[in-house]
Short mmCIF file of C-alpha atoms in Angstrom, two decimals:
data_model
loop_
_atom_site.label_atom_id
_atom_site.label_comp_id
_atom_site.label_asym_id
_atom_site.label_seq_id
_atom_site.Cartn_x
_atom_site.Cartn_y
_atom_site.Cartn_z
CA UNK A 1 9.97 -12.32 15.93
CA UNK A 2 7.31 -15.39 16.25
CA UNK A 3 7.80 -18.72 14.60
CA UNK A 4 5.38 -19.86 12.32
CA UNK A 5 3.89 -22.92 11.19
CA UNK A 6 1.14 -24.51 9.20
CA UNK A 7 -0.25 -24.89 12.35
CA UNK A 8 0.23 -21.32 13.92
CA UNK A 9 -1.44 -18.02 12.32
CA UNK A 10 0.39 -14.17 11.50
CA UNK A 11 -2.29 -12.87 13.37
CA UNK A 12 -2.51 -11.15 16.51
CA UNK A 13 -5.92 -12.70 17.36
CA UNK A 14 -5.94 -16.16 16.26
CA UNK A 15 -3.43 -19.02 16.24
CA UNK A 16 -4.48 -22.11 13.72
CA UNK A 17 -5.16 -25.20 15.90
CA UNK A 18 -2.25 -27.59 16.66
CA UNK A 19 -4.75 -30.32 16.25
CA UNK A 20 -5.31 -29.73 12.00
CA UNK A 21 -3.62 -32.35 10.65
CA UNK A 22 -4.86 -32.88 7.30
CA UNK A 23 -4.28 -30.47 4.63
CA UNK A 24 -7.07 -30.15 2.77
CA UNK A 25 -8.96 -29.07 5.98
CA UNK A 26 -5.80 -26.71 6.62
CA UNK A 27 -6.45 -25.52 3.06
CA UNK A 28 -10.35 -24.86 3.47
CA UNK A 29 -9.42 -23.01 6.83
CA UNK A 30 -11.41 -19.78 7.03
CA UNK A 31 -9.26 -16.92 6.80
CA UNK A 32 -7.67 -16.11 10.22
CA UNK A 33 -8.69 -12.51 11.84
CA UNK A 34 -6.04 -9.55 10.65
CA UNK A 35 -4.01 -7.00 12.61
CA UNK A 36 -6.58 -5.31 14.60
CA UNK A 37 -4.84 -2.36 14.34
CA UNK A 38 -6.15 -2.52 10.40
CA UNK A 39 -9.49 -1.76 8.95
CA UNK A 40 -11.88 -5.30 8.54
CA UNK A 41 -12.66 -6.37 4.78
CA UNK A 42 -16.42 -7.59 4.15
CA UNK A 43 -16.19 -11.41 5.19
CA UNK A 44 -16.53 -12.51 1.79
CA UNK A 45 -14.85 -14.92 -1.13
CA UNK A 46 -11.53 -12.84 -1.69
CA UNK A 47 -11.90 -13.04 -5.53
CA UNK A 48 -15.22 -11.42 -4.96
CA UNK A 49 -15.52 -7.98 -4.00
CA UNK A 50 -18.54 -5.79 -2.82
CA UNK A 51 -18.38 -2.28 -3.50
CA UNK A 52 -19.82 0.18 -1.93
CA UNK A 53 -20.51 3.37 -2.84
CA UNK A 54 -23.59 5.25 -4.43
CA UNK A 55 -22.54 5.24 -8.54
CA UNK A 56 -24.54 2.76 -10.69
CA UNK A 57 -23.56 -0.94 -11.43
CA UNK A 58 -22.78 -0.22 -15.11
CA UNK A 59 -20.65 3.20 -14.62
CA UNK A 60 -17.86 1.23 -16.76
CA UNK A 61 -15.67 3.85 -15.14
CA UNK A 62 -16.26 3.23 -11.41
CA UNK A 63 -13.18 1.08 -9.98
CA UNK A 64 -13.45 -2.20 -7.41
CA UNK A 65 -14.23 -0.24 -3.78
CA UNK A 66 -16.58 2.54 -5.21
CA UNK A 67 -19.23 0.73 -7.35
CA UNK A 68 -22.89 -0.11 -5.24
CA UNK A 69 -24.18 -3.02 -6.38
CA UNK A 70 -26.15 -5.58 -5.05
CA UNK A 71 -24.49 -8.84 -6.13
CA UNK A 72 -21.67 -9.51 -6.00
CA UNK A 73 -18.73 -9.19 -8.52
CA UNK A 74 -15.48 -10.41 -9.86
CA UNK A 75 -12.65 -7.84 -9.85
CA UNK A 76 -9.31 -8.46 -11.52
CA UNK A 77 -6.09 -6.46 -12.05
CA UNK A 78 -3.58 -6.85 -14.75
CA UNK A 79 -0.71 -5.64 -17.18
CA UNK A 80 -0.90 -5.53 -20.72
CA UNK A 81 2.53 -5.61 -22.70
CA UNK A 82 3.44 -5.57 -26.38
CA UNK A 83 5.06 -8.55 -27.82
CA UNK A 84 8.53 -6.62 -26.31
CA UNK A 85 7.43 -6.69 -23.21
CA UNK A 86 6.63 -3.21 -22.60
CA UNK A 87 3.58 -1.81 -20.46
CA UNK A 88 0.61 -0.86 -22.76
CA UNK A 89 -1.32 1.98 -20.81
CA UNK A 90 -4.60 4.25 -22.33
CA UNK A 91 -6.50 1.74 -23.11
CA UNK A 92 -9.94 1.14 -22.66
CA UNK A 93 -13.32 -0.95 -22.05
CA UNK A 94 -13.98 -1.55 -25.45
CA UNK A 95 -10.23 -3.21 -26.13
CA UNK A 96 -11.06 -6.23 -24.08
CA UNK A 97 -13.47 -9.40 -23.42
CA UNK A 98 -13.66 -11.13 -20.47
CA UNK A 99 -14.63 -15.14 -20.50
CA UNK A 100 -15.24 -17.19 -17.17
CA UNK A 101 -15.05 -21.10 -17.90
CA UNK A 102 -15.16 -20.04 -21.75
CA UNK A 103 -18.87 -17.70 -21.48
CA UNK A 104 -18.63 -14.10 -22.31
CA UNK A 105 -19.21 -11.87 -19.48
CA UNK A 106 -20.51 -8.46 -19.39
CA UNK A 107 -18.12 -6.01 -18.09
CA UNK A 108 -19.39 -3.79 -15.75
CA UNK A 109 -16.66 -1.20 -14.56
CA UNK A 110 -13.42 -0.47 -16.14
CA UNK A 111 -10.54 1.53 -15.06
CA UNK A 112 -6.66 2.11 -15.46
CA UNK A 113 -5.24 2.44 -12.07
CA UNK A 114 -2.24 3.27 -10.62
CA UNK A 115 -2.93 5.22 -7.45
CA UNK A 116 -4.83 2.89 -5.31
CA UNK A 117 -3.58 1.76 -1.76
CA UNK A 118 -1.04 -1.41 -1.99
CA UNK A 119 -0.89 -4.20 0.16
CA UNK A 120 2.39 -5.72 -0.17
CA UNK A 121 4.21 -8.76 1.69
CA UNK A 122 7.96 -9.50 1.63
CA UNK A 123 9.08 -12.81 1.94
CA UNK A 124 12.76 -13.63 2.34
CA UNK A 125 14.17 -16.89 1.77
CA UNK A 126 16.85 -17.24 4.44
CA UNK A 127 18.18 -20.66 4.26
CA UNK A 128 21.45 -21.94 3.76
CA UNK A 129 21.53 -21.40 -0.15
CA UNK A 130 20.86 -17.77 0.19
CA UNK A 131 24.18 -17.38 2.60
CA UNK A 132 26.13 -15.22 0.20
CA UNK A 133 23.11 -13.52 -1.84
CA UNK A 134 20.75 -12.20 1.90
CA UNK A 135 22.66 -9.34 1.99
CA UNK A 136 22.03 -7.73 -1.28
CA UNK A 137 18.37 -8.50 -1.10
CA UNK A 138 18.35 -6.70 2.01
CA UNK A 139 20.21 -3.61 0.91
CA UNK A 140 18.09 -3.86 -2.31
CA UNK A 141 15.14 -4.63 -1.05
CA UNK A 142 14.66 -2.31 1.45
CA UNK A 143 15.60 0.68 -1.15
CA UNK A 144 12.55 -0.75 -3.25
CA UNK A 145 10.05 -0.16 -0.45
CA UNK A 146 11.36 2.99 -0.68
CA UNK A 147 10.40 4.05 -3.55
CA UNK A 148 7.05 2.17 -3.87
CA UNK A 149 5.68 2.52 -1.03
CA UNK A 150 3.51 5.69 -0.78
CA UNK A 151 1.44 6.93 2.64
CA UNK A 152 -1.85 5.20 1.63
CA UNK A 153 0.25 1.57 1.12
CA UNK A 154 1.25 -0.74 3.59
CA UNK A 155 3.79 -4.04 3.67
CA UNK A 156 5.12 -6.67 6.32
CA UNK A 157 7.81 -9.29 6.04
CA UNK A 158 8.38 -12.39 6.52
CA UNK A 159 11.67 -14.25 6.94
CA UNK A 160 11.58 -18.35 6.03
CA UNK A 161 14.15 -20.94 6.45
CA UNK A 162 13.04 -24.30 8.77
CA UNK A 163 10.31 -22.43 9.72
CA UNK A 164 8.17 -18.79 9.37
CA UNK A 165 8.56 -15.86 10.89
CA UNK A 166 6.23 -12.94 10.76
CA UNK A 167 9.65 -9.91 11.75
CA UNK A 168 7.40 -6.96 11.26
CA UNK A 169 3.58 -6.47 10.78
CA UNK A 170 1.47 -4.37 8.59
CA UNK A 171 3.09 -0.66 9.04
CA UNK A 172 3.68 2.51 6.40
CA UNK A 173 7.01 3.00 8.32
CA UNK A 174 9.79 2.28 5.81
CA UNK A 175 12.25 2.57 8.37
CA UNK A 176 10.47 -0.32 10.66
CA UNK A 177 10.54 -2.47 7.35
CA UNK A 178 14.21 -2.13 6.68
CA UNK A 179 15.08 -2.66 10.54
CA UNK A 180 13.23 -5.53 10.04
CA UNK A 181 14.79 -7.02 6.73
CA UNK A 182 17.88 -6.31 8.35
CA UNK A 183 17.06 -8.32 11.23
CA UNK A 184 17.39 -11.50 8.87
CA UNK A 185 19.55 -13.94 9.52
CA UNK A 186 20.52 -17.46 7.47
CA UNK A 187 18.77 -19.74 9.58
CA UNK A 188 20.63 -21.80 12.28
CA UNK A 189 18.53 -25.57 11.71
CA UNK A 190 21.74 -26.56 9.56
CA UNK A 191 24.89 -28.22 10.39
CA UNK A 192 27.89 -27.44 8.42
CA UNK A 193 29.41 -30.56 6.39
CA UNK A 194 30.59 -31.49 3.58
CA UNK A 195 28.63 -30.82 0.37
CA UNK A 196 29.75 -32.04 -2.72
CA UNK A 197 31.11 -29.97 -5.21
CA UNK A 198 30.40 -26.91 -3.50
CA UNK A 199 33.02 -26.87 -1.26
CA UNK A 200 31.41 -28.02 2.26
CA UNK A 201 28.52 -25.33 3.57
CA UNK A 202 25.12 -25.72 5.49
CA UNK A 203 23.24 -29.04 4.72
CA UNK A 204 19.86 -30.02 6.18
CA UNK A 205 20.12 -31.82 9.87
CA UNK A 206 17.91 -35.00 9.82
CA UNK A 207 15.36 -34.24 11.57
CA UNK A 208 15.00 -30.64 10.33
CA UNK A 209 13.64 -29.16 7.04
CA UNK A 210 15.33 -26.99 5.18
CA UNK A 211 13.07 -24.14 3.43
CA UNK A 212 9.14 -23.95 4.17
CA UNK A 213 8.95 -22.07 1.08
CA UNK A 214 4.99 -23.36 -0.19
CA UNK A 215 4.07 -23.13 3.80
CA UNK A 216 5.26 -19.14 3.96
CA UNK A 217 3.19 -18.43 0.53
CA UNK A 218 0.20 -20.41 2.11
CA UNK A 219 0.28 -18.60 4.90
CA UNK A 220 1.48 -15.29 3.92
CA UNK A 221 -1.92 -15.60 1.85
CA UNK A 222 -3.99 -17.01 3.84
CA UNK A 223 -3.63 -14.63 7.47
CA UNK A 224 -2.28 -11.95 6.16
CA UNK A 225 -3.56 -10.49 2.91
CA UNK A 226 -6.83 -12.76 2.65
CA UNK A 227 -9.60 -10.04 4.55
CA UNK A 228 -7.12 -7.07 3.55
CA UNK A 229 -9.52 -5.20 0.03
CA UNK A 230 -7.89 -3.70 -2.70
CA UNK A 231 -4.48 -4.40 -4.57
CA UNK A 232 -2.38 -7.05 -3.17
CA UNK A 233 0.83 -8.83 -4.06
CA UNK A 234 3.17 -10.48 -2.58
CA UNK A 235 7.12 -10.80 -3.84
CA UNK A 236 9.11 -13.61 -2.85
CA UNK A 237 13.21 -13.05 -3.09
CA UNK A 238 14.19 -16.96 -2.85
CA UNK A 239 15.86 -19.79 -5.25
CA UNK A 240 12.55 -21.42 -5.89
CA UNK A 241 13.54 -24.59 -3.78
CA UNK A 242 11.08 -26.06 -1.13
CA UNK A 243 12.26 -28.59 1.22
CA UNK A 244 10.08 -29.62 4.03
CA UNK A 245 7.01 -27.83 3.86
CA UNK A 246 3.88 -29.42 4.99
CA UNK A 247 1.56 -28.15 2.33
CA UNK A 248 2.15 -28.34 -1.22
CA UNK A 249 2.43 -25.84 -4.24
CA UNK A 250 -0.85 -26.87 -5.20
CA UNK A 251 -2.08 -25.58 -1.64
CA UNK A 252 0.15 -22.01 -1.67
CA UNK A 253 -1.08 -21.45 -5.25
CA UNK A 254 -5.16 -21.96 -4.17
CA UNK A 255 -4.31 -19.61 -0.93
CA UNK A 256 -2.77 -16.89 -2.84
CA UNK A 257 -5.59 -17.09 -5.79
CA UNK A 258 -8.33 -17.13 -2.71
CA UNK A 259 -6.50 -14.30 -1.28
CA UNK A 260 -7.01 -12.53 -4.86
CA UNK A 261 -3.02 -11.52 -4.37
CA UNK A 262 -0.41 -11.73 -7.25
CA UNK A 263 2.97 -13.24 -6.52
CA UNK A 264 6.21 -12.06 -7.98
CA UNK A 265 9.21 -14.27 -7.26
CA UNK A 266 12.57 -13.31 -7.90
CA UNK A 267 14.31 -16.20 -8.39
CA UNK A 268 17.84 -15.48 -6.60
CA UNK A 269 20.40 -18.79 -6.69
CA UNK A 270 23.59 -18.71 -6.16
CA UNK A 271 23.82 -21.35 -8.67
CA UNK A 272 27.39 -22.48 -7.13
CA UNK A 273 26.05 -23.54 -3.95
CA UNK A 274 23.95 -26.31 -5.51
CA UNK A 275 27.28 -28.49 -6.64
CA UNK A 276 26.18 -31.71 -8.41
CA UNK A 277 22.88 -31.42 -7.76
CA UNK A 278 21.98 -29.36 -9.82
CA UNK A 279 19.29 -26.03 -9.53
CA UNK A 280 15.81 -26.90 -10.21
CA UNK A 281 13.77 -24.13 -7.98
CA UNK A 282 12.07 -21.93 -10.93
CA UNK A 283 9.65 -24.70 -12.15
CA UNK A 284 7.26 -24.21 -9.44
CA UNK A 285 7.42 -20.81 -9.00
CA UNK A 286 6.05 -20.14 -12.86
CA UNK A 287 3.34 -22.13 -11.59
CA UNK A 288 2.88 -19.92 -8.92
CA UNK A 289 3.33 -16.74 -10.44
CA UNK A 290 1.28 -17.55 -13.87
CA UNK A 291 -1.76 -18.50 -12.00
CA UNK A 292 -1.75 -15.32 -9.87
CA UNK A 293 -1.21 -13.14 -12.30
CA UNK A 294 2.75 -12.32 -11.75
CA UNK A 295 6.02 -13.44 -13.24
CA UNK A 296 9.36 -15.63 -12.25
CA UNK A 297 12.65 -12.59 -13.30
CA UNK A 298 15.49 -14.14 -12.86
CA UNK A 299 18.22 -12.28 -10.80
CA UNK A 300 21.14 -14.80 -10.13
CA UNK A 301 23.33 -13.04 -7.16
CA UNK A 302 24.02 -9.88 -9.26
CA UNK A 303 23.12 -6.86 -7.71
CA UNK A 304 21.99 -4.67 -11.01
CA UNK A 305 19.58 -7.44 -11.84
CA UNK A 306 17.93 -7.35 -8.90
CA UNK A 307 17.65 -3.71 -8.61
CA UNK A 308 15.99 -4.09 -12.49
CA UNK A 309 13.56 -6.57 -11.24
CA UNK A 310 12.54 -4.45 -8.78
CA UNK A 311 12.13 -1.37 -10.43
CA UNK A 312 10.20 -3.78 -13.12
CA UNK A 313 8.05 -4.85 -10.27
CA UNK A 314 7.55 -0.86 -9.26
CA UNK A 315 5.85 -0.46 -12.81
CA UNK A 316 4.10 -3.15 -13.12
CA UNK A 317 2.08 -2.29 -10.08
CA UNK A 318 1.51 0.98 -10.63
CA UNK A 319 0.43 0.21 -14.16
CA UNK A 320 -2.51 -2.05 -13.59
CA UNK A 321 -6.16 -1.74 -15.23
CA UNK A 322 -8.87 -3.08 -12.87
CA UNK A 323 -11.79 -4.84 -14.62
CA UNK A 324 -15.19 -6.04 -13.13
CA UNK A 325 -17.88 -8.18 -14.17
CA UNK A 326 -21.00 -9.88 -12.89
CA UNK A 327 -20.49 -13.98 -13.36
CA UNK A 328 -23.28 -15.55 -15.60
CA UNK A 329 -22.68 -18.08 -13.69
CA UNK A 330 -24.13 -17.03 -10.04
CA UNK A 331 -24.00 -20.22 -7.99
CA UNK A 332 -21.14 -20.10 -5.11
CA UNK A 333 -20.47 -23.57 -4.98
CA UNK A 334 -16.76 -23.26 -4.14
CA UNK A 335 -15.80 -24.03 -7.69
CA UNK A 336 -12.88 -22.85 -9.42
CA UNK A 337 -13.70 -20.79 -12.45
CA UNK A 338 -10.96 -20.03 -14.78
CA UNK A 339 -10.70 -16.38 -16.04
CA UNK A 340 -9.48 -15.49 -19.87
CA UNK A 341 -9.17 -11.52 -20.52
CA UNK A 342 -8.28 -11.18 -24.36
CA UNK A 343 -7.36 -7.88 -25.82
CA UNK A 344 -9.66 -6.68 -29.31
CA UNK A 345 -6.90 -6.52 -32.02
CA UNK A 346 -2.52 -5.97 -31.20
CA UNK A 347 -0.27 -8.49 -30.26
CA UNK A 348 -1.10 -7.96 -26.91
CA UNK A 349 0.30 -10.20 -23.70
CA UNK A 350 -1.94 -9.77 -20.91
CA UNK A 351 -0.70 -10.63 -17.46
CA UNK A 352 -3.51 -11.48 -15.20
CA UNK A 353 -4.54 -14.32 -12.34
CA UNK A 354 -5.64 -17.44 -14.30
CA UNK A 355 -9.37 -17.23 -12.13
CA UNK A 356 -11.41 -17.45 -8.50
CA UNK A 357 -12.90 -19.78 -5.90
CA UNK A 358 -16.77 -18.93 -5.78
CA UNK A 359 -17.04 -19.25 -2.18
CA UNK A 360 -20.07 -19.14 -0.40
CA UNK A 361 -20.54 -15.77 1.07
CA UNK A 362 -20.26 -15.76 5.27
CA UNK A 363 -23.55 -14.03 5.67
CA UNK A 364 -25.87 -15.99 3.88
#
């Protein structure tokens, strides 16, 4: 297993330089090179995407990956639910609009997917507070993959306490991922003492952080699923509480939209751990999750819930339409442009990234 920082890449061919020191440069970083054993993306703005195939621009029915076109466009998945909460599927083009900074856009390819290759990261939280909840989310966990994971998908995980570790690497071996999640250990950059009202347990050192939650998203994002095409999403199995990162949430949240990846937390706290102190991890992590186009469940330490979030997750992700569109607006000025799908008619929720960075594109 490596150690990770803010200052040290996932990647097998690059390692961020020690000498970055501010963050928005670390931030603006380009995207670090991926696991050469992996096919390249296009070096290109992750929200954008660049099909290539031979159908026609306006084949509404031609998904992100197999539509030529010559400019570039904005693809998006997302999950439509009822006002229960239930997944809405069979429905089509003509049910939606699609606004960028408030303009109407032109949609111009539309499909309900569920088959397409998955990119998925695992990030454990495995600091002191997770002591008696790590090994359900391993057990868990690990039965997920499982059963989402298909041939054509592929995962890694990462383990973060006082620091990042990258414990296995892209792979379609669901055995090598569960080796790996069972390789995770609470982290040893705590002393024990005593904590009030919780009994005594593992408190931060001095000189140590305690859980580089909004570093592990950043970089999670940022070297691994940032040149990786098609579907991605992270899920994050943690309390919600950061305590020492360098970057901010502001900085995970712009890494993970860049990246074009949604983020799932499951938001696991033993709540009796936290004594006096009170719990206040899930604030955060809605920002997080609403802007990327996933959701906070709340799991507690109880098994059954986390095995429902799971399987929730499982749906959700093989339930997703993929819409396209040409922006009106064509300038790639490094802007953020805020997205708004809205469904024609029903009391429709729809669960989708909150919008893009128009970055410049690398060849031009």
């Amino acid at each position: 297993m490596r150690k990770l920082s803010v200052f040290q890449g996932f990647s097998r061919t690059l390692i961020f330089a020690a000498v970055l020191s501010i963050l928005s440069i670390v931030a603006a970083a380009p995207c670090a090179a991926q696991n050469p054993d992996r096919k390249g993306a296009d070096s290109q703005a992750p929200a954008t995407q660049k099909p290539a195939d031979s159908q026609k621009p306006d084949d509404d029915q031609g998904p992100a990956g197999t539509v030529k076109v010559n400019v570039n466009v904005v693809g998006l998945f997302f999950n439509v639910k009822d006002k229960h909460g239930a997944l809405i599927p069979n429905l089509t083009k003509d049910d939606f609009q699609v606004f960028e900074d408030g303009a109407l856009q032109t949609i111009k390819y539309f499909a309900a997917e569920s088959n397409l290759p998955l990119t998925l990261g695992m990030l454990i939280d495995s600091s002191g507070s997770q002591r008696n909840v790590l090994d359900m989310e391993k057990q868990v966990g690990g039965a997920f993959l499982r059963q989402i994971l298909t041939d054509k998908d592929e995962a890694y995980v990462i383990d973060f306490n006082v620091d990042a570790e990258l414990v296995q690497d892209f792979t379609r071996d669901v055995h090598r991922l569960q080796a790996a999640m069972n390789k995770v250990k609470i982290n040893t950059g705590y002393v024990t003492g005593p904590l009030p009202g919780a009994g005594g347990g593992p408190v931060p050192t001095a000189n140590s952080p305690g859980t580089v939650l909004y570093d592990a998203v950043y970089l999670s994002a940022h070297d691994m699923l940032a040149k990786e095409v098609g579907r991605k999403a992270m899920i994050l199995l943690t309390d919600g509480e950061d305590q020492g990162s360098r970057l901010k949430i502001k900085d995970a949240i712009e890494a993970a939209q860049k990246a074009d990846t949604i983020c799932y937390v499951l938001l696991i706290a033993d709540r009796g751990f936290y004594g006096f102190g009170g719990y206040g991890g899930d604030s955060a992590m809605k920002k997080l999750t609403e802007q990327t186009g996933g959701r906070v469940i709340e799991v507690g330490n109880k098994p059954d819930k986390l095995k429902q979030a799971f399987d929730q997750i499982g749906q959700e992700l093989r339930s997703q339409y993929n819409i396209g569109y040409t922006p009106t607006n064509g300038k790639r000025d490094g802007s953020f442009r805020k997205i708004e799908i809205r469904a024609k008619g029903g009391e429709y929720k729809i669960q989708a990234r909150s919008g893009y960075y128009a970055m410049p594109r690398k060849d031009q």
